[in-house]
Short mmCIF file of C-alpha atoms and ligand atoms in Angstrom, two decimals:
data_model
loop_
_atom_site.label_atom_id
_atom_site.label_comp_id
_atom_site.label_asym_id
_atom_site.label_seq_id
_atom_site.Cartn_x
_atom_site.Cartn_y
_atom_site.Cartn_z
CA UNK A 1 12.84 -17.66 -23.76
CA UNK A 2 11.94 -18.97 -20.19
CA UNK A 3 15.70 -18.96 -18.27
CA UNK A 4 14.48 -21.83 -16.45
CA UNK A 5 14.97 -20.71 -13.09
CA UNK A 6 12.21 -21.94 -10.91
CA UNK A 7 11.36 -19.38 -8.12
CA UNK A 8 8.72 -18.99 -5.39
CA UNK A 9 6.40 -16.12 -6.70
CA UNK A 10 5.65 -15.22 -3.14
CA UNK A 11 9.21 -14.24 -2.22
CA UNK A 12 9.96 -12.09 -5.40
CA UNK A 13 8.49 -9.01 -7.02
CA UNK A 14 8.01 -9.83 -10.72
CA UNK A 15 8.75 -6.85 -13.02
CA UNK A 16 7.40 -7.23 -16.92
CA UNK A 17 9.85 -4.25 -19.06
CA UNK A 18 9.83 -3.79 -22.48
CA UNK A 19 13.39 -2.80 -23.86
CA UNK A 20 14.73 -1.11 -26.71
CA UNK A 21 18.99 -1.76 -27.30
CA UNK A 22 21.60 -2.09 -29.71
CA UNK A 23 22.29 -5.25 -27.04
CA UNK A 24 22.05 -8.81 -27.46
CA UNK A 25 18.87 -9.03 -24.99
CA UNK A 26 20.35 -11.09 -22.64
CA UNK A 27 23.08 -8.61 -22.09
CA UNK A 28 20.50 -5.70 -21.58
CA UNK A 29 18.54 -8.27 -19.17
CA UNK A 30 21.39 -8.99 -17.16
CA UNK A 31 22.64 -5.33 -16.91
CA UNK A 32 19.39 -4.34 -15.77
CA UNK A 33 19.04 -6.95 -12.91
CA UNK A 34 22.28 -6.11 -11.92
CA UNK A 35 22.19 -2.37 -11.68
CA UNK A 36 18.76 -2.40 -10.24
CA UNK A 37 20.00 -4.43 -7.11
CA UNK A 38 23.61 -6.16 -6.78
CA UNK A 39 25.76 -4.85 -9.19
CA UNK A 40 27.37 -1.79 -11.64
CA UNK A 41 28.69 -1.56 -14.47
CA UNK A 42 32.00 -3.42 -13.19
CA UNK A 43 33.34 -6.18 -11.01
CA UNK A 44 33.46 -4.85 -7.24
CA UNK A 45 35.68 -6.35 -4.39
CA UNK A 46 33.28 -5.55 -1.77
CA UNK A 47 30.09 -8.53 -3.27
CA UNK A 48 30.14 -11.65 -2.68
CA UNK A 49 28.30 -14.43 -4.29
CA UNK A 50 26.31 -14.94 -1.29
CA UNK A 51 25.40 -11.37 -1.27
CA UNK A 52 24.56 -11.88 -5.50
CA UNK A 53 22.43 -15.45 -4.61
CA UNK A 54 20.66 -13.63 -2.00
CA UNK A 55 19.90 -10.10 -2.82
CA UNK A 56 20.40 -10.11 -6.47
CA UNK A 57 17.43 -9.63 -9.62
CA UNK A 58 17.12 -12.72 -11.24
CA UNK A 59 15.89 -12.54 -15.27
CA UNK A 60 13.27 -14.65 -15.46
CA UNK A 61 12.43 -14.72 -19.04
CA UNK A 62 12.82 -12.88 -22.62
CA UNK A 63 10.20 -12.79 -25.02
CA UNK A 64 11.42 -10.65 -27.93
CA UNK A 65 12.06 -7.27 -26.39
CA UNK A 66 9.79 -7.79 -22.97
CA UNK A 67 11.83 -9.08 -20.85
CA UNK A 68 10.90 -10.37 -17.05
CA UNK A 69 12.93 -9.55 -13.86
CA UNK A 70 12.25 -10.75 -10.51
CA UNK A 71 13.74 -8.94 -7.31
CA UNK A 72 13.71 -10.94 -4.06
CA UNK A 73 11.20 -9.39 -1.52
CA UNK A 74 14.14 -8.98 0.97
CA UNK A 75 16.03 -6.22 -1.51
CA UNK A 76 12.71 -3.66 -0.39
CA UNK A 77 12.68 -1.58 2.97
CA UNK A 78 10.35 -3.28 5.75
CA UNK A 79 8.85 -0.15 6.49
CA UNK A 80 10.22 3.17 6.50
CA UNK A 81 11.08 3.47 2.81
CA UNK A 82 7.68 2.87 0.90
CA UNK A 83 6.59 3.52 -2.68
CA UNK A 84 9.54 5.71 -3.11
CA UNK A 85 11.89 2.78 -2.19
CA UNK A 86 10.04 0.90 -4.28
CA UNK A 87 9.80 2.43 -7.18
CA UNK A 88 13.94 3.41 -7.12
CA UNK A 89 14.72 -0.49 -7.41
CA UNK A 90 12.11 -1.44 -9.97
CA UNK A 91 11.98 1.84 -12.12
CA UNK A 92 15.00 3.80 -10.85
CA UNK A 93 17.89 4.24 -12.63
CA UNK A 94 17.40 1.54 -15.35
CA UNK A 95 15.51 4.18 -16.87
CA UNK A 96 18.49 5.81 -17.72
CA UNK A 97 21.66 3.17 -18.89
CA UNK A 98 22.89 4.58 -21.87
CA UNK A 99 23.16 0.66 -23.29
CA UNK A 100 19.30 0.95 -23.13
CA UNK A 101 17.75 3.76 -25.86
CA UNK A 102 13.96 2.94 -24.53
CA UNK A 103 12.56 1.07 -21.64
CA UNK A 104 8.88 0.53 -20.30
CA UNK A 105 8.00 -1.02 -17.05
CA UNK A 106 4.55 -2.27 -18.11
CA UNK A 107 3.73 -4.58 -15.28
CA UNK A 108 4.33 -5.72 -11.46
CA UNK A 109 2.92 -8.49 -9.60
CA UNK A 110 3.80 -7.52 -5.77
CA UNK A 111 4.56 -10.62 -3.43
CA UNK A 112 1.84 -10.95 -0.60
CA UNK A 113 4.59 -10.01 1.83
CA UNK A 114 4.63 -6.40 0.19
CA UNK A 115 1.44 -6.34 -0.27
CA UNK A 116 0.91 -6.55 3.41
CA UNK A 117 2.76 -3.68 3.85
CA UNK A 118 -0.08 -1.82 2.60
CA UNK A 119 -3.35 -0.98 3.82
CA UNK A 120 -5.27 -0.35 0.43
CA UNK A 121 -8.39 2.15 0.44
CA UNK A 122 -10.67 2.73 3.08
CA UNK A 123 -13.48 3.03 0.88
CA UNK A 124 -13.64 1.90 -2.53
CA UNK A 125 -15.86 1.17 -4.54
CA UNK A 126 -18.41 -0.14 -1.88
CA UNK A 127 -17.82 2.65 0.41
CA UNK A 128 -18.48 5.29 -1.80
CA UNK A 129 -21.48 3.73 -2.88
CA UNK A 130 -22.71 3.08 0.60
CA UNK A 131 -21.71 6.87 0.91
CA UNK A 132 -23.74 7.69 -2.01
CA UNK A 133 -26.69 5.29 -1.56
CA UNK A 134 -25.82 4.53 -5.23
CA UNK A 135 -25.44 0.68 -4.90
CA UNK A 136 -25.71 -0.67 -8.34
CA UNK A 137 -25.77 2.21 -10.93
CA UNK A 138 -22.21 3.68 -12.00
CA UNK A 139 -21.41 6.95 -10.11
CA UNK A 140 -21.89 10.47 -12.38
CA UNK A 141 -20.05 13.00 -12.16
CA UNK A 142 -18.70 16.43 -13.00
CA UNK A 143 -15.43 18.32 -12.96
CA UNK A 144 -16.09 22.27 -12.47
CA UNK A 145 -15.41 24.16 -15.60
CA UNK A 146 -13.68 26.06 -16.47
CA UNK A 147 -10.83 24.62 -14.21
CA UNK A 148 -10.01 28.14 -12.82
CA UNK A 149 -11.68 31.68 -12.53
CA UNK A 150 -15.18 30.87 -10.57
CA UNK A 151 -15.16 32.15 -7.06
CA UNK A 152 -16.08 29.70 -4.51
CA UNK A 153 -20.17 31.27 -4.85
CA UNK A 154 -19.83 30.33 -8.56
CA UNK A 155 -18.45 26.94 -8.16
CA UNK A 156 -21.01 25.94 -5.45
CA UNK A 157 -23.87 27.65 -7.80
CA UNK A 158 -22.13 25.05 -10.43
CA UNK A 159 -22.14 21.90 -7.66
CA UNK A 160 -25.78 22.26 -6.65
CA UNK A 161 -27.06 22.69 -10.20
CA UNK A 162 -24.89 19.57 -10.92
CA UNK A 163 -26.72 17.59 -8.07
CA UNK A 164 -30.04 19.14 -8.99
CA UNK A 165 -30.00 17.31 -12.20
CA UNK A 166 -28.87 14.08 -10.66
CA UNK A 167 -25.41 13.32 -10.23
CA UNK A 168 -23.58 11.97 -7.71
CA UNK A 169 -19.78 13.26 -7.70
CA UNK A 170 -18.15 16.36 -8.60
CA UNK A 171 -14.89 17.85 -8.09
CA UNK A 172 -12.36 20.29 -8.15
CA UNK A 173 -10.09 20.57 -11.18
CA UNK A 174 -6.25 19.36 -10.86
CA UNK A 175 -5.01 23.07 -11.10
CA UNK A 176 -7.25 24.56 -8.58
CA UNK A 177 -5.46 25.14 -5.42
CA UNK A 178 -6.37 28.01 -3.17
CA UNK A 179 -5.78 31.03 -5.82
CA UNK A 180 -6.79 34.45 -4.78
CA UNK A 181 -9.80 33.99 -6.93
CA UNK A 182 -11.58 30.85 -5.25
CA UNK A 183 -9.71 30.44 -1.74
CA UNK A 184 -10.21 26.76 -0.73
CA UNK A 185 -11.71 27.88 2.64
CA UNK A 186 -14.63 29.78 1.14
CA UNK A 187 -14.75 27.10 -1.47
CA UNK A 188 -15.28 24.22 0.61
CA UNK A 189 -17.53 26.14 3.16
CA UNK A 190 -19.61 26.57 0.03
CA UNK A 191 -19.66 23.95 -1.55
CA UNK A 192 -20.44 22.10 1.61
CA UNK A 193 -23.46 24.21 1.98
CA UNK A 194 -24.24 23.19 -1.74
CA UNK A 195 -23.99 19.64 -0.91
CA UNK A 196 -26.48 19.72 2.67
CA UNK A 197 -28.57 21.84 0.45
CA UNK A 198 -28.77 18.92 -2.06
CA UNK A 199 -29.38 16.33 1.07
CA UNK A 200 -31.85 18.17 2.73
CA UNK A 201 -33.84 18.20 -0.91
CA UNK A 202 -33.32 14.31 -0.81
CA UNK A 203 -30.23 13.97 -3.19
CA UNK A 204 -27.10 12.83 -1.73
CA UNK A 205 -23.88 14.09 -3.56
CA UNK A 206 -20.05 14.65 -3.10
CA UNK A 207 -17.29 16.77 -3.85
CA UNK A 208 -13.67 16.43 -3.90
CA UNK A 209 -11.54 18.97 -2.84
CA UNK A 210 -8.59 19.39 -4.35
CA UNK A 211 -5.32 19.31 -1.40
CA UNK A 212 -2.50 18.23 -3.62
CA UNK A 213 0.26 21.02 -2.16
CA UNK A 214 3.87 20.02 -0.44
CA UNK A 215 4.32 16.65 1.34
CA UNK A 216 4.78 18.18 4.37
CA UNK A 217 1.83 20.27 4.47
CA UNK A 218 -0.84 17.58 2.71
CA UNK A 219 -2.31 16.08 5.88
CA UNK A 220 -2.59 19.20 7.82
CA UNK A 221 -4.39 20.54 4.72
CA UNK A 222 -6.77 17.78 4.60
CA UNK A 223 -7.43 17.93 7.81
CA UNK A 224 -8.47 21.74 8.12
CA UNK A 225 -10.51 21.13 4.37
CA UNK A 226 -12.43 18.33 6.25
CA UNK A 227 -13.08 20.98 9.23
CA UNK A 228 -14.66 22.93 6.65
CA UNK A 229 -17.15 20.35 5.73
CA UNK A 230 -15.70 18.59 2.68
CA UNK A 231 -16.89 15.36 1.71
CA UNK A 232 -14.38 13.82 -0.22
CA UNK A 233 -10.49 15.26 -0.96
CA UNK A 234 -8.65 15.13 -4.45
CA UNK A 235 -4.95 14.69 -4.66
CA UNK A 236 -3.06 14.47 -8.00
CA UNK A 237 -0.52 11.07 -7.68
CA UNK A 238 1.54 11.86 -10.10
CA UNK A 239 2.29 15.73 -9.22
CA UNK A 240 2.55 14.82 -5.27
CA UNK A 241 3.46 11.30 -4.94
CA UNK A 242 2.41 8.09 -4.10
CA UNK A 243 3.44 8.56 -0.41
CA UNK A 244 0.93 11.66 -0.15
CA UNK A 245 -1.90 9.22 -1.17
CA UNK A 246 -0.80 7.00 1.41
CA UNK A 247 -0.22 9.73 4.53
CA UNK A 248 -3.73 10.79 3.72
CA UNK A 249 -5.69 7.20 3.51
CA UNK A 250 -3.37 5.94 6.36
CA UNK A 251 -4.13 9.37 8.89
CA UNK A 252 -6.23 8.42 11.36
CA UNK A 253 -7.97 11.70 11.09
CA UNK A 254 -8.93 11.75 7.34
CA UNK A 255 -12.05 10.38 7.76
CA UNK A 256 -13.62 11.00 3.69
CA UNK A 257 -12.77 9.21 0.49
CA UNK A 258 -9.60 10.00 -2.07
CA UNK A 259 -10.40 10.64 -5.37
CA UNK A 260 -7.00 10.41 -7.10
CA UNK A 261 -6.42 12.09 -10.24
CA UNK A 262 -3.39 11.34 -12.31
CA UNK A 263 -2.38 14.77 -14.04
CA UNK A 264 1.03 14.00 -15.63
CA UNK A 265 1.04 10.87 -16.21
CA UNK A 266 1.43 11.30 -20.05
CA UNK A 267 4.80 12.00 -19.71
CA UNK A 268 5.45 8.68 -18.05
CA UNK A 269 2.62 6.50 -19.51
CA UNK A 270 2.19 7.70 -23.15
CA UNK A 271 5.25 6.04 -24.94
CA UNK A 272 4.41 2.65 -26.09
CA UNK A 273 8.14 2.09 -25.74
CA UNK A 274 9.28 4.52 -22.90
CA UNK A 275 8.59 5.30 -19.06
CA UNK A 276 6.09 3.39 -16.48
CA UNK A 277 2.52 2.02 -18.09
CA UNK A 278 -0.90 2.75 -16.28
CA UNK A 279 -0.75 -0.65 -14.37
CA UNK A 280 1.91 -0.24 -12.17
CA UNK A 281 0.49 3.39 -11.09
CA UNK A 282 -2.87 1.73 -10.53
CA UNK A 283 -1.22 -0.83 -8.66
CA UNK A 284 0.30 1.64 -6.23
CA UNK A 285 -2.43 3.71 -5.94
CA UNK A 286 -4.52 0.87 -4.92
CA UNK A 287 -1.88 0.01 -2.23
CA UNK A 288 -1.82 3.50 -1.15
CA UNK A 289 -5.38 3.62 -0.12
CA UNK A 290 -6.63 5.77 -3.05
CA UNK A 291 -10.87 5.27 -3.28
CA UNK A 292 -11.01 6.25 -6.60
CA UNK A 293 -8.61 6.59 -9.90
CA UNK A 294 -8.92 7.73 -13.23
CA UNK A 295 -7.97 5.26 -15.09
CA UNK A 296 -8.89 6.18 -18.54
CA UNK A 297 -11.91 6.54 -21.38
CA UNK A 298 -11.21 2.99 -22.99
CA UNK A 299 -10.82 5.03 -26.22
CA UNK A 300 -13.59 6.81 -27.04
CA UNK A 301 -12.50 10.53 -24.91
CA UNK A 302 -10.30 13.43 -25.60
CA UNK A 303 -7.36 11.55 -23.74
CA UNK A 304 -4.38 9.05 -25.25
CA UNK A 305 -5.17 5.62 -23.89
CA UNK A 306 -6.89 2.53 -25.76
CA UNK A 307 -9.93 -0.02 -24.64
CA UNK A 308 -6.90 -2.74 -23.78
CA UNK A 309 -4.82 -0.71 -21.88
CA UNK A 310 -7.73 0.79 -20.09
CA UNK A 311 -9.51 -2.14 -19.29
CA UNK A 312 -6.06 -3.47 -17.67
CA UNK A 313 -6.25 -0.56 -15.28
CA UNK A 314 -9.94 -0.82 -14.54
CA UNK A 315 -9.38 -4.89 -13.79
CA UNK A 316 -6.43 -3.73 -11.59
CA UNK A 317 -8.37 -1.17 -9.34
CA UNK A 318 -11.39 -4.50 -9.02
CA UNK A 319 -9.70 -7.82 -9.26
CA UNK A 320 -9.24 -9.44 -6.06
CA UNK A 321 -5.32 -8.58 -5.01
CA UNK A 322 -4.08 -8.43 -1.14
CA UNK A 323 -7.43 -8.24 0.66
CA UNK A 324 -7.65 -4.82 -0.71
CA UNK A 325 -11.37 -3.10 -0.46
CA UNK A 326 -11.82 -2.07 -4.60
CA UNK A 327 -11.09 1.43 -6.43
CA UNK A 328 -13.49 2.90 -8.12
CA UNK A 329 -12.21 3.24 -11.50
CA UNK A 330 -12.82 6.57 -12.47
CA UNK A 331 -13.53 7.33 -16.39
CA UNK A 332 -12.93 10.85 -17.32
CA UNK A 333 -11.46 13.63 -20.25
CA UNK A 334 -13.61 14.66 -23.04
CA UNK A 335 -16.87 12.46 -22.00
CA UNK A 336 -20.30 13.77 -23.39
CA UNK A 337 -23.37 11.82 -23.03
CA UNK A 338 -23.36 10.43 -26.17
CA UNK A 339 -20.17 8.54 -25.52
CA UNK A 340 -21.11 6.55 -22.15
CA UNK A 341 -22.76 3.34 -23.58
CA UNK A 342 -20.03 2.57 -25.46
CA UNK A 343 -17.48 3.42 -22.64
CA UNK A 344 -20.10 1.76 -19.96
CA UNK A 345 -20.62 -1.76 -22.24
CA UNK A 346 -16.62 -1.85 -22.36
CA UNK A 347 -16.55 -0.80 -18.53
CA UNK A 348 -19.31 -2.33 -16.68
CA UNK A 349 -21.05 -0.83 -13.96
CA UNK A 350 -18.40 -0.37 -11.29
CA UNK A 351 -17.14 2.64 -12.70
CA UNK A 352 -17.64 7.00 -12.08
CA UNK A 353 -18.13 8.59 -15.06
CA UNK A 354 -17.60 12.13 -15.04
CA UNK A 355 -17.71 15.00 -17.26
CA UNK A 356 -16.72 18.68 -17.20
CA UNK A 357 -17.08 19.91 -20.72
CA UNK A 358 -19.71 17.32 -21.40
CA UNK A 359 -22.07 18.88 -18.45
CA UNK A 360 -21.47 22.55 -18.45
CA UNK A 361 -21.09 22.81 -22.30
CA UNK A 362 -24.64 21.80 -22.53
CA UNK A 363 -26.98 24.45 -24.45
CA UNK A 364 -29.54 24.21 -21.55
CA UNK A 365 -26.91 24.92 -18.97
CA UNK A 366 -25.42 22.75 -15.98
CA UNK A 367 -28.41 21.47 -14.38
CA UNK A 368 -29.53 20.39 -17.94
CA UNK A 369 -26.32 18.62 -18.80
CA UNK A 370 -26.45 16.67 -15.76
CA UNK A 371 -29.81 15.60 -16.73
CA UNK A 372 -28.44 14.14 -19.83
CA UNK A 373 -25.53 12.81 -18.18
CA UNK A 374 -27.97 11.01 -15.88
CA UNK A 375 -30.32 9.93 -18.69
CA UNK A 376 -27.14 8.26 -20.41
CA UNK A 377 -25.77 6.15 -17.59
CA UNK A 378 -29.62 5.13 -17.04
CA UNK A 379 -30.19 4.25 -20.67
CA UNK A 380 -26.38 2.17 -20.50
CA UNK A 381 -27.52 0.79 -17.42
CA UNK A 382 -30.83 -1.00 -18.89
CA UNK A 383 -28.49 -1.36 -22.03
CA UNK A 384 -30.92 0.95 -23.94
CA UNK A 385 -29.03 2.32 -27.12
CA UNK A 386 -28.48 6.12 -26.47
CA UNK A 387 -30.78 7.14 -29.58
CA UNK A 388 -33.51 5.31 -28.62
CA UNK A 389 -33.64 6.71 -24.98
CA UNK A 390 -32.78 9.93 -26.26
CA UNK A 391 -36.14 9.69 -28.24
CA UNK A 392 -38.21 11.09 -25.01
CA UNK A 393 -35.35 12.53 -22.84
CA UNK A 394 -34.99 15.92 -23.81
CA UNK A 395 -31.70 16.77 -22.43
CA UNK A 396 -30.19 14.01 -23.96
CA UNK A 397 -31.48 14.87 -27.23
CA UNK A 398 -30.19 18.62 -27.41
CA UNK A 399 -26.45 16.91 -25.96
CA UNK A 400 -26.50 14.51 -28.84
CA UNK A 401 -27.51 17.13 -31.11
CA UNK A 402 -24.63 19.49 -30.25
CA UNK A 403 -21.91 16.40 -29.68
CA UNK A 404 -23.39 13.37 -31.89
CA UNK A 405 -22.71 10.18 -30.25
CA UNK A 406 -20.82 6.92 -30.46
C1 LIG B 1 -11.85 16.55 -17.71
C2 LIG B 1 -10.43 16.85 -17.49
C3 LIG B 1 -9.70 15.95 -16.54
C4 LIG B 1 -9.29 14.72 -17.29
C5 LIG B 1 -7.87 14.18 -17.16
O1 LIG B 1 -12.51 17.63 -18.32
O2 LIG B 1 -9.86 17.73 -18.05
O3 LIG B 1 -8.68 16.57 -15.88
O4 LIG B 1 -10.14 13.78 -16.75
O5 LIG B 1 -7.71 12.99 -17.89
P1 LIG B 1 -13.48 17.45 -19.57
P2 LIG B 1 -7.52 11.57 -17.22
O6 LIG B 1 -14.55 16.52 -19.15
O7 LIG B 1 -13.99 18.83 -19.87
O8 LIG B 1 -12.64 16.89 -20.68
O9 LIG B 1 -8.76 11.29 -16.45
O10 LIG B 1 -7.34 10.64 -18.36
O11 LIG B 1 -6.35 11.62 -16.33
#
């Protein structure tokens, strides 16, 4: 049911939310609108209508149970309040009215005037690959395994070998920090020497370093892990916030890409019913200034998620939106070789695959399993089935042999 009220997209932020209620929709709708900006859950002798015409969520639409909310651009902070502003009028305390048993925000379309707020990523998807001097193949890349317990020798052992057999990216694992085990200093000191080791054989490579840690301490972090020589930094979005993404892309001195990783999201994202969708997250990411997001396996890893729902993420880190530079859609959890044309005809070639099992589970070792890695993307990339090039690529053979293929 279109409500009929004609607006001017480019003053409003659009909100799509899918709600569950014991409610006549409308009445959900309305409370919703109202509690998210003008009103509560009674009358108040402090509003006025002009306060209501001006500053109030309109519905704009019901469609079963998604329902469509617009809030006027003027009800968000001009500056100092951000994504954290943000995100408390359109997914604040809705999430919570007890006439409301399950909602999803599954979609925003920001106004150009918010838009402009943000600065978007330094890099994207054409930096890194200028980075990389990668321009048309999609990135490959590994996540050191196992996630914790190799000292920073052992992981830069693991990032050379990586490179050695061809791939571009690797990174640090979302729970590796700066444990007594594999301090970050001596890991990133290493792994730098890894990486010029790589260059100086003619292979260009990077790593991200892992600096999700307090807000107040994430820049300064980043700052001293780039002193060290890293190459690219990880932060987790979920875990430390969309503002940490954006104090690190927006700091003059962080000079390297942002891989963003998104551990935690299930508990927001994996409801069909409940919590915040994918899209909005990529949306703010890609506002932030992240370079890179994982977005997904379009179905075929060891991750919830589905080819649609994917897909919408991937198209959200490349469509054209705010004079953004691109993300590089990152595709990553439970990838083997034997899985990337299918994931690579679905996701074209702007993406970074990566793999951490799928490399150093390999029966030839780490250096073999990026071989294979490699000789998958190439055989997706001439649109070679996997079997066939598999035929006279060794690696690939023995990786299809211990995971089959898709
Ligand atoms: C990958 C891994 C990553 C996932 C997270 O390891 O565990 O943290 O990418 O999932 P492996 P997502 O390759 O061994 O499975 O990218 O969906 O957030």
């Amino acid at each position: 049911m279109h409500l009929g009220e004609d607006i001017d997209v480019d003053d409003f932020v659009i909100c799509d939310y899918r709600v569950t209620t014991d409610l006549p929709m409308a009445d959900a709708a309305n409370a919703i609108a109202a509690e998210q900006s003008t009103g509560t859950w009674t009358d108040l002798s402090t509003t006025t209508s002009k306060i209501v015409d001006r500053y109030g969520a309109r519905v704009l639409s019901i469609d079963g149970d998604l329902i469509r909310i617009a809030f006027p651009n003027e009800d968000f902070s001009i500056d100092i309040g951000g994504v954290p502003q943000i995100l408390s009028v359109i997914a604040g305390n809705l999430f919570g009215l007890e006439s409301v048993s399950k909602l999803r925000l599954e979609d925003v379309t920001f106004s150009k005037e918010i838009l402009s707020m943000y600065k978007g990523p330094k890099f994207g998807v054409d930096g890194l690959r200028d980075l990389l001097g990668r321009p048309e193949k999609p990135l490959v890349g590994t996540i050191v395994k196992p996630k914790i317990g190799l000292s920073p020798k052992e992981t830069a052992n693991y990032v050379y070998e990586a490179g050695a057999g061809g791939l571009t990216n690797s990174k640090d694992d979302e729970t590796l920090s700066n444990q007594k085990f594999c301090p970050i200093e001596d890991r990133t000191v290493a792994v730098a020497e890894a990486l010029d080791r790589l260059e100086s054989e003619g292979h260009r490579m990077m790593h991200a370093i892992n600096v999700s840690t307090n807000g107040d301490k994430i820049v300064e972090l980043a700052e001293k892990v780039q002193s060290w020589g890293a190459k690219e930094l990880m932060v987790d979005v979920i875990t430390c916030g969309f503002a940490a993404v954006q104090a690190l892309a927006e700091d003059p001195s962080i000079k390297v890409p942002i891989h963003v990783h998104r551990t935690m999201h299930g508990a927001l994202t994996r409801d069909p019913l409940h919590g915040i969708s994918m899209l909005p997250i990529t949306k703010l990411v890609r506002m932030c200034g992240g370079d890179a997001l994982h977005i997904g396996t379009l179905g075929v890893g060891k991750m919830s998620g589905n080819p649609k729902g994917d897909l919408a993420n991937l198209n959200a880190c490349l469509d054209p939106v705010g004079g953004y530079r691109t993300v590089m859609p990152v595709c990553s959890g439970g990838v083997y070789p034997g899985m990337i044309g299918r994931m690579v005809q679905i996701s074209g070639k702007n993406v970074q695959v990566q793999a951490g099992g799928g490399v150093s589970g390999h029966p030839g070792g780490v250096r073999k399993g990026a071989m294979a890695m490699c000789q998958a993307i190439d055989a997706a990339f001439q649109d070679i089935p996997v079997t066939e090039y598999a035929k006279d690529h060794t690696e690939l053979h023995e990786a299809i042999v211990k995971w089959g293929y898709k």
